[in-house]
XYZ file of C-alpha atoms in Angstrom:
659
model
C 38.213 -25.244 -46.393
C 41.923 -24.882 -47.144
C 43.993 -24.391 -43.992
C 47.428 -22.913 -44.666
C 48.701 -21.651 -41.309
C 48.694 -22.897 -37.704
C 48.718 -20.661 -34.617
C 49.456 -22.077 -31.160
C 47.787 -20.174 -28.311
C 48.035 -20.071 -24.520
C 46.267 -17.480 -22.364
C 46.336 -16.392 -18.724
C 43.059 -15.140 -17.276
C 41.458 -13.553 -14.226
C 38.039 -14.293 -12.739
C 36.589 -14.158 -9.225
C 34.853 -17.468 -9.990
C 36.606 -20.697 -8.940
C 37.470 -22.430 -12.218
C 37.755 -25.895 -10.656
C 34.314 -25.693 -9.056
C 32.392 -23.812 -11.730
C 34.028 -24.785 -15.021
C 35.156 -22.478 -17.799
C 31.712 -21.411 -19.063
C 30.529 -19.951 -15.735
C 34.101 -18.738 -15.046
C 34.152 -16.656 -18.233
C 30.635 -15.305 -17.583
C 31.747 -13.427 -14.465
C 31.532 -9.626 -15.005
C 35.132 -9.205 -13.792
C 36.507 -11.915 -16.093
C 39.477 -10.755 -18.146
C 42.314 -12.107 -20.256
C 45.657 -10.940 -18.859
C 48.228 -12.432 -21.215
C 48.070 -13.969 -24.670
C 50.976 -16.086 -25.852
C 50.931 -17.193 -29.464
C 53.219 -18.549 -32.136
C 52.718 -19.246 -35.839
C 54.121 -22.492 -37.205
C 56.218 -20.608 -39.756
C 57.821 -18.320 -37.150
C 60.540 -18.922 -34.561
C 59.556 -16.537 -31.802
C 56.674 -16.660 -29.337
C 54.705 -13.427 -29.041
C 53.344 -12.435 -25.612
C 50.703 -9.716 -25.375
C 50.120 -7.911 -22.086
C 46.438 -7.172 -22.675
C 46.217 -4.875 -19.653
C 48.754 -2.574 -21.330
C 47.806 -3.163 -24.969
C 45.441 -1.035 -27.003
C 43.576 -2.676 -29.872
C 43.811 0.433 -32.028
C 47.582 0.823 -31.757
C 49.059 -2.518 -30.689
C 50.232 -4.270 -33.846
C 50.746 -7.668 -32.193
C 47.255 -7.643 -30.712
C 45.715 -6.703 -34.061
C 47.739 -9.439 -35.804
C 46.592 -11.981 -33.247
C 42.901 -11.020 -33.441
C 42.973 -11.074 -37.237
C 44.403 -14.610 -37.217
C 42.027 -15.656 -34.432
C 38.980 -14.895 -36.580
C 40.503 -16.090 -39.868
C 38.941 -19.453 -40.868
C 42.090 -20.221 -42.879
C 44.184 -20.295 -39.685
C 44.071 -23.407 -37.518
C 44.146 -22.495 -33.840
C 45.775 -25.010 -31.465
C 45.919 -25.097 -27.680
C 46.387 -27.567 -24.862
C 42.794 -28.014 -23.657
C 41.508 -25.859 -26.492
C 38.042 -25.678 -24.912
C 39.404 -23.254 -22.312
C 41.043 -20.913 -24.816
C 38.086 -21.113 -27.174
C 35.458 -20.242 -24.541
C 37.531 -17.501 -22.895
C 38.515 -15.837 -26.166
C 34.923 -15.926 -27.421
C 33.795 -14.151 -24.256
C 36.671 -11.635 -24.336
C 36.336 -10.717 -28.012
C 32.571 -11.071 -28.259
C 33.134 -13.155 -31.399
C 32.153 -16.850 -31.738
C 35.039 -19.331 -31.807
C 33.821 -22.231 -33.982
C 35.496 -25.484 -32.912
C 35.820 -26.365 -36.610
C 38.745 -23.902 -36.687
C 40.484 -25.341 -33.614
C 42.544 -28.391 -32.677
C 43.249 -29.640 -29.154
C 46.786 -30.774 -28.303
C 45.585 -32.318 -25.043
C 43.166 -34.604 -26.894
C 45.986 -35.807 -29.142
C 48.140 -36.506 -26.080
C 45.304 -38.413 -24.395
C 44.742 -40.443 -27.558
C 48.392 -41.470 -27.286
C 47.831 -42.737 -23.753
C 49.647 -39.745 -22.227
C 48.527 -37.767 -19.141
C 46.009 -34.930 -19.326
C 48.069 -32.057 -17.874
C 50.664 -30.012 -19.736
C 53.377 -30.497 -17.109
C 52.803 -34.262 -16.887
C 52.792 -34.739 -20.666
C 56.111 -32.914 -21.006
C 57.687 -35.047 -18.293
C 56.217 -38.300 -19.684
C 57.587 -37.493 -23.140
C 61.005 -36.711 -21.700
C 61.168 -33.129 -22.986
C 64.443 -31.303 -22.260
C 64.331 -28.902 -19.310
C 64.198 -25.812 -21.509
C 61.019 -27.179 -23.145
C 59.213 -28.127 -19.925
C 56.413 -26.175 -18.275
C 57.729 -23.659 -15.737
C 57.005 -25.066 -12.235
C 56.753 -21.593 -10.630
C 53.544 -20.926 -12.552
C 51.197 -22.095 -9.764
C 52.311 -19.323 -7.413
C 52.043 -16.700 -10.167
C 48.552 -17.888 -11.140
C 47.500 -17.727 -7.498
C 48.804 -14.150 -7.305
C 47.457 -12.651 -10.544
C 44.572 -14.876 -11.681
C 42.536 -15.163 -8.490
C 41.130 -12.651 -5.991
C 43.330 -11.919 -2.995
C 42.314 -11.402 0.612
C 42.210 -7.731 1.631
C 44.614 -6.814 4.406
C 46.371 -3.821 5.878
C 49.591 -4.920 4.165
C 48.041 -4.886 0.667
C 45.969 -1.741 1.139
C 42.693 -3.702 1.413
C 42.745 -4.613 -2.265
C 40.981 -7.736 -3.540
C 43.006 -8.219 -6.696
C 46.715 -8.105 -7.582
C 47.639 -6.146 -10.716
C 50.993 -5.879 -12.558
C 51.803 -2.589 -10.817
C 51.620 -4.288 -7.432
C 54.640 -6.456 -8.260
C 56.293 -5.675 -11.626
C 58.979 -8.324 -11.123
C 56.375 -11.048 -10.663
C 54.517 -9.766 -13.708
C 57.652 -10.087 -15.858
C 58.065 -13.644 -14.574
C 54.399 -14.292 -15.394
C 54.923 -13.145 -18.964
C 57.882 -15.519 -19.287
C 55.775 -18.307 -17.791
C 53.127 -17.685 -20.448
C 55.785 -17.707 -23.169
C 57.207 -20.994 -21.862
C 53.774 -22.637 -21.908
C 53.542 -21.925 -25.636
C 57.057 -23.376 -26.123
C 56.067 -26.547 -24.242
C 52.774 -26.941 -26.106
C 54.448 -26.448 -29.469
C 57.145 -29.004 -28.661
C 54.505 -31.561 -27.630
C 52.529 -30.864 -30.796
C 55.677 -31.247 -32.895
C 56.550 -34.596 -31.322
C 53.002 -35.879 -31.691
C 52.764 -34.698 -35.274
C 53.991 -38.044 -36.590
C 50.943 -39.748 -35.039
C 47.894 -38.872 -37.071
C 44.348 -39.041 -35.729
C 41.593 -40.039 -38.142
C 39.489 -37.218 -39.550
C 36.479 -38.948 -37.996
C 37.945 -38.255 -34.531
C 38.424 -34.590 -35.354
C 34.774 -34.378 -36.475
C 33.725 -36.093 -33.276
C 35.688 -33.609 -31.148
C 33.932 -30.776 -32.981
C 30.550 -32.375 -32.191
C 31.662 -32.786 -28.576
C 32.505 -29.088 -28.386
C 29.109 -28.109 -29.783
C 27.406 -30.348 -27.194
C 29.443 -28.709 -24.417
C 28.748 -25.218 -25.798
C 25.016 -25.867 -25.938
C 24.814 -27.475 -22.502
C 21.775 -28.945 -20.828
C 19.017 -27.122 -18.992
C 18.740 -27.521 -15.221
C 15.656 -27.182 -13.024
C 17.379 -24.493 -10.956
C 14.311 -23.549 -8.931
C 14.161 -27.100 -7.628
C 17.943 -27.324 -7.184
C 17.970 -24.198 -5.023
C 15.115 -25.487 -2.850
C 16.888 -28.804 -2.288
C 20.236 -27.161 -1.446
C 18.577 -24.785 1.007
C 16.642 -27.568 2.749
C 19.571 -30.012 2.721
C 21.849 -27.435 4.378
C 19.261 -27.035 7.147
C 18.689 -30.785 7.443
C 22.396 -31.592 7.678
C 22.737 -29.153 10.545
C 19.785 -30.813 12.297
C 21.414 -34.218 11.872
C 24.742 -32.924 13.226
C 22.989 -31.418 16.252
C 21.209 -34.737 16.857
C 24.520 -36.590 16.510
C 26.133 -34.305 19.098
C 23.192 -34.870 21.458
C 23.374 -38.670 21.075
C 27.153 -38.985 21.436
C 28.199 -35.939 23.454
C 30.979 -35.457 20.909
C 32.043 -31.986 19.854
C 32.651 -33.223 16.310
C 30.740 -36.423 15.476
C 32.163 -36.191 11.932
C 35.608 -37.011 13.336
C 36.311 -40.686 12.667
C 38.691 -41.140 15.651
C 36.139 -39.542 18.007
C 33.298 -41.594 16.559
C 35.253 -44.874 16.763
C 36.091 -44.173 20.411
C 32.434 -43.453 21.189
C 31.242 -46.591 19.385
C 33.757 -48.656 21.348
C 32.402 -47.168 24.589
C 28.977 -48.447 23.516
C 30.328 -51.947 22.957
C 30.550 -51.664 19.171
C 34.006 -51.884 17.613
C 34.462 -50.808 14.000
C 37.914 -50.777 12.419
C 36.607 -48.936 9.364
C 33.527 -46.742 9.140
C 32.427 -46.887 5.516
C 29.143 -47.141 3.644
C 29.535 -50.927 3.417
C 30.587 -51.520 7.037
C 27.750 -49.314 8.306
C 25.243 -51.200 6.157
C 26.554 -54.524 7.479
C 26.464 -53.586 11.157
C 22.976 -52.084 10.843
C 21.813 -55.619 10.038
C 22.957 -56.777 13.497
C 21.536 -56.313 16.986
C 23.074 -53.059 18.274
C 21.951 -50.474 20.866
C 19.263 -48.114 19.578
C 21.339 -44.951 19.984
C 24.266 -46.569 18.145
C 21.868 -47.539 15.378
C 20.550 -43.984 15.133
C 24.060 -42.501 15.139
C 25.133 -44.791 12.272
C 21.959 -43.940 10.346
C 22.852 -40.259 10.714
C 26.424 -40.961 9.612
C 25.083 -42.795 6.565
C 22.795 -39.879 5.664
C 25.545 -37.275 6.119
C 27.854 -39.356 3.955
C 25.511 -39.273 0.958
C 27.967 -37.386 -1.258
C 25.698 -37.417 -4.313
C 23.698 -34.627 -2.616
C 26.769 -32.412 -3.172
C 26.015 -32.528 -6.908
C 23.207 -30.019 -6.312
C 25.702 -27.502 -4.909
C 27.959 -28.118 -7.887
C 25.026 -27.368 -10.184
C 24.536 -24.032 -8.442
C 28.215 -23.163 -8.808
C 28.521 -24.224 -12.471
C 25.197 -23.210 -14.010
C 25.312 -20.386 -16.546
C 23.057 -17.336 -16.414
C 20.560 -18.869 -18.827
C 20.021 -21.868 -16.542
C 22.096 -24.292 -18.619
C 25.006 -26.415 -17.429
C 27.886 -26.413 -19.906
C 31.242 -28.099 -20.263
C 30.284 -31.354 -18.550
C 31.859 -33.769 -21.030
C 35.565 -34.533 -21.393
C 36.523 -35.885 -24.788
C 38.935 -38.813 -24.393
C 38.409 -38.571 -20.640
C 39.196 -42.294 -20.447
C 42.414 -42.208 -22.454
C 42.852 -45.976 -22.511
C 39.644 -46.463 -24.525
C 38.726 -42.988 -25.790
C 35.457 -42.992 -23.883
C 34.102 -39.727 -22.530
C 34.377 -38.800 -18.879
C 32.499 -36.062 -17.065
C 33.530 -32.866 -15.321
C 31.817 -30.767 -12.641
C 28.569 -32.726 -12.107
C 29.798 -36.287 -12.567
C 27.007 -37.558 -14.798
C 28.827 -40.878 -15.304
C 28.247 -41.900 -11.686
C 24.778 -40.615 -10.919
C 22.796 -42.727 -8.462
C 20.280 -45.017 -10.120
C 16.672 -44.046 -9.486
C 14.865 -46.981 -7.881
C 11.983 -45.136 -6.230
C 8.695 -46.638 -7.462
C 7.053 -43.201 -7.210
C 9.866 -41.047 -8.609
C 7.451 -38.566 -10.186
C 5.586 -38.115 -6.889
C 8.826 -37.585 -4.955
C 9.894 -35.031 -7.518
C 6.585 -33.179 -7.219
C 6.970 -32.786 -3.451
C 10.595 -31.646 -3.808
C 9.657 -29.165 -6.547
C 6.923 -27.746 -4.295
C 9.356 -27.493 -1.371
C 7.165 -29.834 0.701
C 10.055 -31.680 2.324
C 8.049 -32.665 5.392
C 5.683 -34.790 3.301
C 8.616 -36.041 1.234
C 10.340 -37.316 4.394
C 7.121 -38.861 5.697
C 6.514 -40.817 2.490
C 10.055 -41.657 1.411
C 12.229 -41.501 4.543
C 15.447 -39.538 5.130
C 15.613 -36.867 2.444
C 19.339 -37.286 1.678
C 18.632 -40.670 0.098
C 15.643 -39.358 -1.854
C 17.667 -36.375 -3.089
C 20.335 -38.785 -4.289
C 17.808 -40.520 -6.513
C 16.375 -37.221 -7.743
C 19.703 -35.864 -9.036
C 19.078 -37.199 -12.542
C 15.735 -35.457 -12.718
C 17.368 -32.016 -12.345
C 18.337 -32.281 -16.018
C 15.321 -31.108 -17.981
C 14.515 -30.413 -21.652
C 14.595 -26.969 -23.232
C 11.354 -24.999 -23.315
C 8.833 -26.689 -25.609
C 10.855 -29.928 -25.783
C 11.042 -33.336 -24.177
C 13.930 -35.752 -23.788
C 14.376 -38.780 -26.010
C 16.751 -41.138 -24.194
C 18.274 -43.984 -26.185
C 20.594 -46.609 -24.778
C 22.464 -49.429 -26.483
C 21.156 -52.711 -25.077
C 23.968 -54.902 -23.660
C 26.476 -53.222 -25.969
C 29.652 -54.649 -24.397
C 28.287 -58.186 -24.426
C 27.326 -57.765 -28.078
C 30.740 -56.387 -29.084
C 32.555 -59.104 -27.126
C 30.450 -61.764 -28.858
C 31.130 -60.210 -32.273
C 34.893 -59.862 -31.825
C 35.237 -63.416 -30.520
C 32.823 -64.981 -33.004
C 30.833 -66.652 -30.219
C 28.002 -67.597 -32.568
C 25.411 -68.808 -30.068
C 25.548 -65.448 -28.323
C 25.260 -63.484 -31.580
C 22.257 -65.585 -32.550
C 20.644 -64.918 -29.162
C 21.064 -61.179 -29.647
C 19.688 -61.309 -33.195
C 16.625 -63.175 -31.953
C 16.068 -60.697 -29.127
C 16.666 -63.225 -26.358
C 17.701 -62.421 -22.787
C 21.487 -62.943 -22.647
C 21.453 -63.725 -18.914
C 18.911 -66.503 -19.426
C 20.777 -67.834 -22.451
C 24.068 -67.789 -20.548
C 22.538 -69.655 -17.620
C 20.969 -72.173 -20.024
C 24.391 -72.886 -21.557
C 26.052 -73.132 -18.170
C 23.508 -75.444 -16.568
C 22.249 -77.245 -19.709
C 18.604 -76.502 -18.909
C 16.029 -74.041 -20.219
C 16.102 -70.803 -18.209
C 13.282 -68.298 -18.553
C 13.204 -64.869 -16.932
C 9.840 -65.436 -15.285
C 9.379 -69.125 -15.957
C 11.409 -72.339 -15.931
C 14.517 -72.286 -13.724
C 14.188 -68.521 -13.293
C 16.366 -68.711 -10.156
C 19.378 -69.535 -12.354
C 19.127 -66.269 -14.287
C 20.806 -64.299 -11.470
C 23.802 -66.633 -11.560
C 23.981 -66.206 -15.313
C 23.787 -62.439 -14.911
C 26.573 -62.224 -12.342
C 28.755 -64.547 -14.404
C 28.070 -62.518 -17.548
C 29.043 -59.262 -15.850
C 32.093 -60.696 -14.079
C 33.712 -63.175 -16.444
C 33.839 -61.527 -19.871
C 37.261 -59.973 -19.351
C 38.995 -62.963 -17.725
C 37.459 -62.217 -14.334
C 37.503 -64.934 -11.687
C 36.161 -65.400 -8.165
C 37.171 -61.869 -7.119
C 35.201 -60.346 -9.986
C 32.225 -62.572 -9.144
C 32.238 -61.284 -5.558
C 32.310 -57.682 -6.739
C 29.418 -58.210 -9.158
C 27.292 -60.226 -6.728
C 26.341 -57.104 -4.798
C 23.425 -58.834 -3.089
C 25.522 -61.788 -1.927
C 23.031 -64.149 -3.527
C 25.585 -66.767 -4.574
C 27.365 -68.877 -1.902
C 31.141 -68.409 -2.012
C 31.631 -72.148 -2.417
C 29.847 -71.984 -5.800
C 31.801 -69.071 -7.302
C 34.742 -70.924 -8.847
C 32.394 -73.504 -10.324
C 30.324 -70.766 -11.966
C 33.469 -69.178 -13.421
C 34.498 -72.554 -14.863
C 31.019 -73.173 -16.284
C 30.904 -69.723 -17.906
C 34.276 -70.265 -19.553
C 33.238 -73.699 -20.774
C 30.107 -72.158 -22.319
C 32.144 -69.390 -24.028
C 35.281 -71.058 -25.437
C 35.772 -68.484 -28.222
C 35.843 -65.623 -25.730
C 38.417 -67.482 -23.645
C 40.435 -67.972 -26.825
C 40.138 -64.244 -27.635
C 41.917 -63.286 -24.385
C 44.839 -65.504 -25.308
C 44.865 -64.344 -28.925
C 45.080 -60.667 -27.975
C 47.819 -61.267 -25.406
C 49.918 -63.341 -27.822
C 49.444 -60.754 -30.578
C 50.526 -57.912 -28.297
C 53.617 -59.769 -27.125
C 54.571 -60.723 -30.685
C 54.191 -57.122 -31.873
C 56.379 -55.811 -29.040
C 59.043 -58.504 -29.245
C 59.299 -58.773 -33.022
C 58.439 -55.137 -33.924
C 55.872 -56.249 -36.459
C 52.177 -55.850 -37.145
C 49.905 -58.717 -36.127
C 46.565 -58.573 -37.953
C 43.447 -60.257 -36.571
C 39.743 -60.505 -37.390
C 37.459 -57.442 -37.713
C 40.331 -55.076 -38.482
C 42.017 -55.475 -35.095
C 45.793 -55.165 -35.468
C 48.652 -54.883 -32.959
C 51.778 -52.973 -33.950
C 54.767 -51.573 -32.112
C 56.430 -48.266 -33.011
C 58.500 -45.676 -31.138
C 58.268 -47.660 -27.880
C 54.474 -47.670 -28.023
C 51.974 -50.465 -28.664
C 49.162 -49.475 -31.013
C 45.927 -51.430 -31.390
C 44.036 -50.631 -34.580
C 40.264 -50.749 -34.143
C 37.558 -51.609 -36.686
C 36.529 -47.923 -36.860
C 39.958 -46.839 -38.079
C 41.294 -45.222 -34.927
C 43.904 -46.783 -32.637
C 44.474 -47.318 -28.950
C 47.967 -46.494 -27.707
C 49.953 -47.914 -24.791
C 52.869 -45.529 -24.244
C 56.295 -46.871 -23.293
C 55.331 -50.501 -23.770
C 57.812 -53.279 -23.029
C 57.905 -56.931 -22.024
C 58.917 -57.680 -18.462
C 60.041 -61.038 -17.097
C 59.369 -62.022 -13.504
C 62.693 -62.965 -11.898
C 61.082 -65.741 -9.835
C 58.400 -67.307 -12.041
C 59.949 -66.423 -15.387
C 56.543 -65.277 -16.597
C 56.634 -62.580 -19.262
C 54.097 -59.775 -18.894
C 53.172 -56.676 -20.884
C 54.094 -53.418 -19.191
C 53.300 -49.840 -20.238
C 53.424 -46.337 -18.745
C 50.120 -44.937 -17.546
C 48.242 -43.164 -14.776
C 47.723 -45.403 -11.761
C 44.003 -45.116 -10.946
C 44.689 -45.309 -7.201
C 47.824 -43.179 -6.774
C 47.118 -40.909 -9.797
C 50.841 -41.121 -10.552
C 52.463 -41.777 -13.933
C 54.034 -45.201 -13.512
C 54.482 -48.649 -15.009
C 51.295 -50.687 -15.317
C 50.922 -54.334 -16.290
C 48.231 -55.644 -18.596
C 47.110 -59.028 -19.893
C 44.751 -60.640 -22.390
C 41.527 -60.043 -20.473
C 42.348 -56.402 -19.827
C 43.333 -55.828 -23.460
C 40.015 -57.402 -24.435
C 38.143 -55.076 -22.076
C 39.899 -52.001 -23.503
C 39.176 -53.048 -27.080
C 35.535 -53.960 -26.408
C 34.849 -50.698 -24.581
C 36.619 -48.736 -27.326
C 34.511 -50.388 -30.034
C 31.356 -49.753 -27.968
C 32.398 -46.104 -27.696
C 32.867 -45.927 -31.462
C 29.375 -47.368 -31.979
C 27.924 -44.626 -29.769
C 30.014 -42.006 -31.586
C 28.704 -43.174 -34.959
C 25.111 -43.032 -33.701
C 25.651 -39.569 -32.197
C 26.975 -38.251 -35.495
C 24.005 -39.685 -37.403
C 21.478 -38.292 -34.909
C 23.149 -34.888 -35.056
C 23.321 -34.972 -38.856
C 19.528 -35.171 -39.177
C 19.124 -32.058 -37.040
C 18.561 -33.377 -33.528
C 20.379 -31.737 -30.611
C 22.193 -34.080 -28.227
C 22.472 -32.504 -24.775
C 23.935 -35.425 -22.819
C 25.509 -38.816 -23.350
C 26.354 -41.162 -20.512
C 28.228 -44.433 -21.002
C 26.278 -46.067 -23.851
C 23.244 -43.797 -23.998
C 22.438 -40.405 -25.461
C 19.883 -37.821 -24.365
C 18.335 -35.748 -27.143
C 16.422 -32.469 -26.772
C 13.462 -32.885 -29.145
C 10.567 -30.497 -29.845
C 7.357 -31.761 -28.251
C 5.560 -31.736 -31.627
C 8.083 -34.081 -33.281
C 6.271 -37.404 -32.893
C 8.601 -39.285 -35.263
C 11.744 -38.676 -33.200
C 11.671 -41.817 -30.977
C 11.343 -44.174 -33.950
C 13.972 -42.320 -36.005
C 16.484 -42.296 -33.160
C 15.784 -45.918 -32.258
C 16.375 -46.928 -35.888
C 19.715 -45.098 -35.889
C 20.802 -46.910 -32.708
C 20.089 -50.247 -34.385
C 22.032 -49.279 -37.517
C 25.354 -51.124 -37.679
C 28.318 -48.923 -38.698
C 29.925 -49.752 -42.047
C 33.044 -51.030 -40.259
C 31.124 -53.445 -37.981
C 29.360 -55.805 -40.374
C 27.589 -58.564 -38.495
C 27.463 -56.746 -35.140
C 23.838 -56.874 -33.918
C 22.948 -53.554 -32.280
C 19.728 -52.606 -30.532
C 18.539 -49.363 -28.987
C 16.239 -49.049 -25.992
C 14.526 -45.694 -26.526
C 11.969 -43.831 -24.441
C 10.777 -40.253 -23.927
C 10.584 -38.415 -20.638
C 9.923 -34.894 -19.283
C 13.145 -35.113 -17.234
C 16.248 -37.298 -17.243
C 15.852 -40.640 -15.512
C 16.549 -44.313 -15.934
C 13.523 -45.937 -17.542
């Protein structure tokens, strides 16, 4: 398809539905949904056009007709910052499908460059001149025109503000819309020199189709759980008030004061500190109060309410996946219902628990499984169900990061273990302790130490990482450093890889040259950014990279601009060999999943979810060949990863769960 013109688009919309809570698909489904303003600009024109859709008439408005003609013309590429929003809203407003094949997303390109995910933040990070930046007064205007307003005597009891209610604000809103297009076009222009592989564009298109299709929810069960949980939480609060005499037992200061009066002092009241103190000898009413606090703090139960807010009329949840949500690696993240941090289901009788919840028999559920909040947490996964007449095929890459790390480093004994189907934790422990370790046989007790070391040490982790991974506290603290040393001694090529990547990055930055390494990995520095070429052909980008010398130690470190995961601010961040290795390994693992997803989709199967290194496929019940076909695809090594041993763990299920 020959594309010969590009049209940048930005729209302003109205809906009574909360966009942040419900997502764009449910937002656009609201009967009162409307598009208020359309800003657009063709690449071969100077001016930005702004259409006031509330005043425009399709039959007579030339600009609106020009826009709609281009919008549905496959020869015109449509671009937008977060194109999913414009695409979904315009499809609803026009009643015409908006195929993602005809669209490009400026936000995705910015994220691929290691830039922030909001229009205002990208402009600031790129140092755009003031006249090109997003207008900061937009938030107030959006609040006024795009959301319902509270009826009052002063506003004549209206529930929505229209242009006639404040013409001056409306004119400002139109200029705000125009400026957004200017900002987006300037960002696109500056990013134009950085090309993304065609494979990434195809993958974004697949991502959009997955989001458009959505996944079916068991809404009857969701509604029953939300209704009961609301009642149960109130019962727990009433019990907490009775036990403590506090007006608000949810107040941490009040609760701390009450605990102190009972002879129990807690500096911090968190999930971990509550769990620890419940293991000690404390008064029975303190124990019960902390149990209630623990149950009320089970935030995963809130995912059911999110499902109710975000589900579409046909019972499907859409728009869950964020392409390039993890901009450092290109991995997906999730939106609305956070499917990337669902509680693991450990209940031995998950199906039985689900049956009682589905029947609304919460009394029996509590009798058999204990406090319902914890059971509901484990049942969240099972709310995702196949389409009518289908079942789920779930396929997960087995130990994908460990396999990629072994492949990139050339740690041959590990690669051989994977090829022979051996347990990597046992093999690691065997290397560390120089004895045979079997999962359920000889020296089986050493496997746990091998597992913790394997999970903690691969990216230059030390004692701190070991403590974080040893969640059960099974390894004495005095042994931790020794285990780290033993793991590194058993994996010398991985240790070397950390140093190799750090030296290559520093050389590329300091000498402004390309440093090429094994498996197509290459470090290069251009336009104040460090690029890392991956085997798949795409690149990671570290924006604003520089070398920084410590004034005291003289140590030189790698510094780049990025979002601080704690403060959420755009600021300088330091990295090192182990962290670079982690980014590269996770990026390659993501590319392996992407390749498998494309192959599964190409043979006609519909992917409805993908979480970390697994995909969930909606497959007709009569298709008996699907598990074997999908499993074979998962084990198929991409052309660019020769020698990487991949393996899929595939199973079928009537609802989503961990096998």
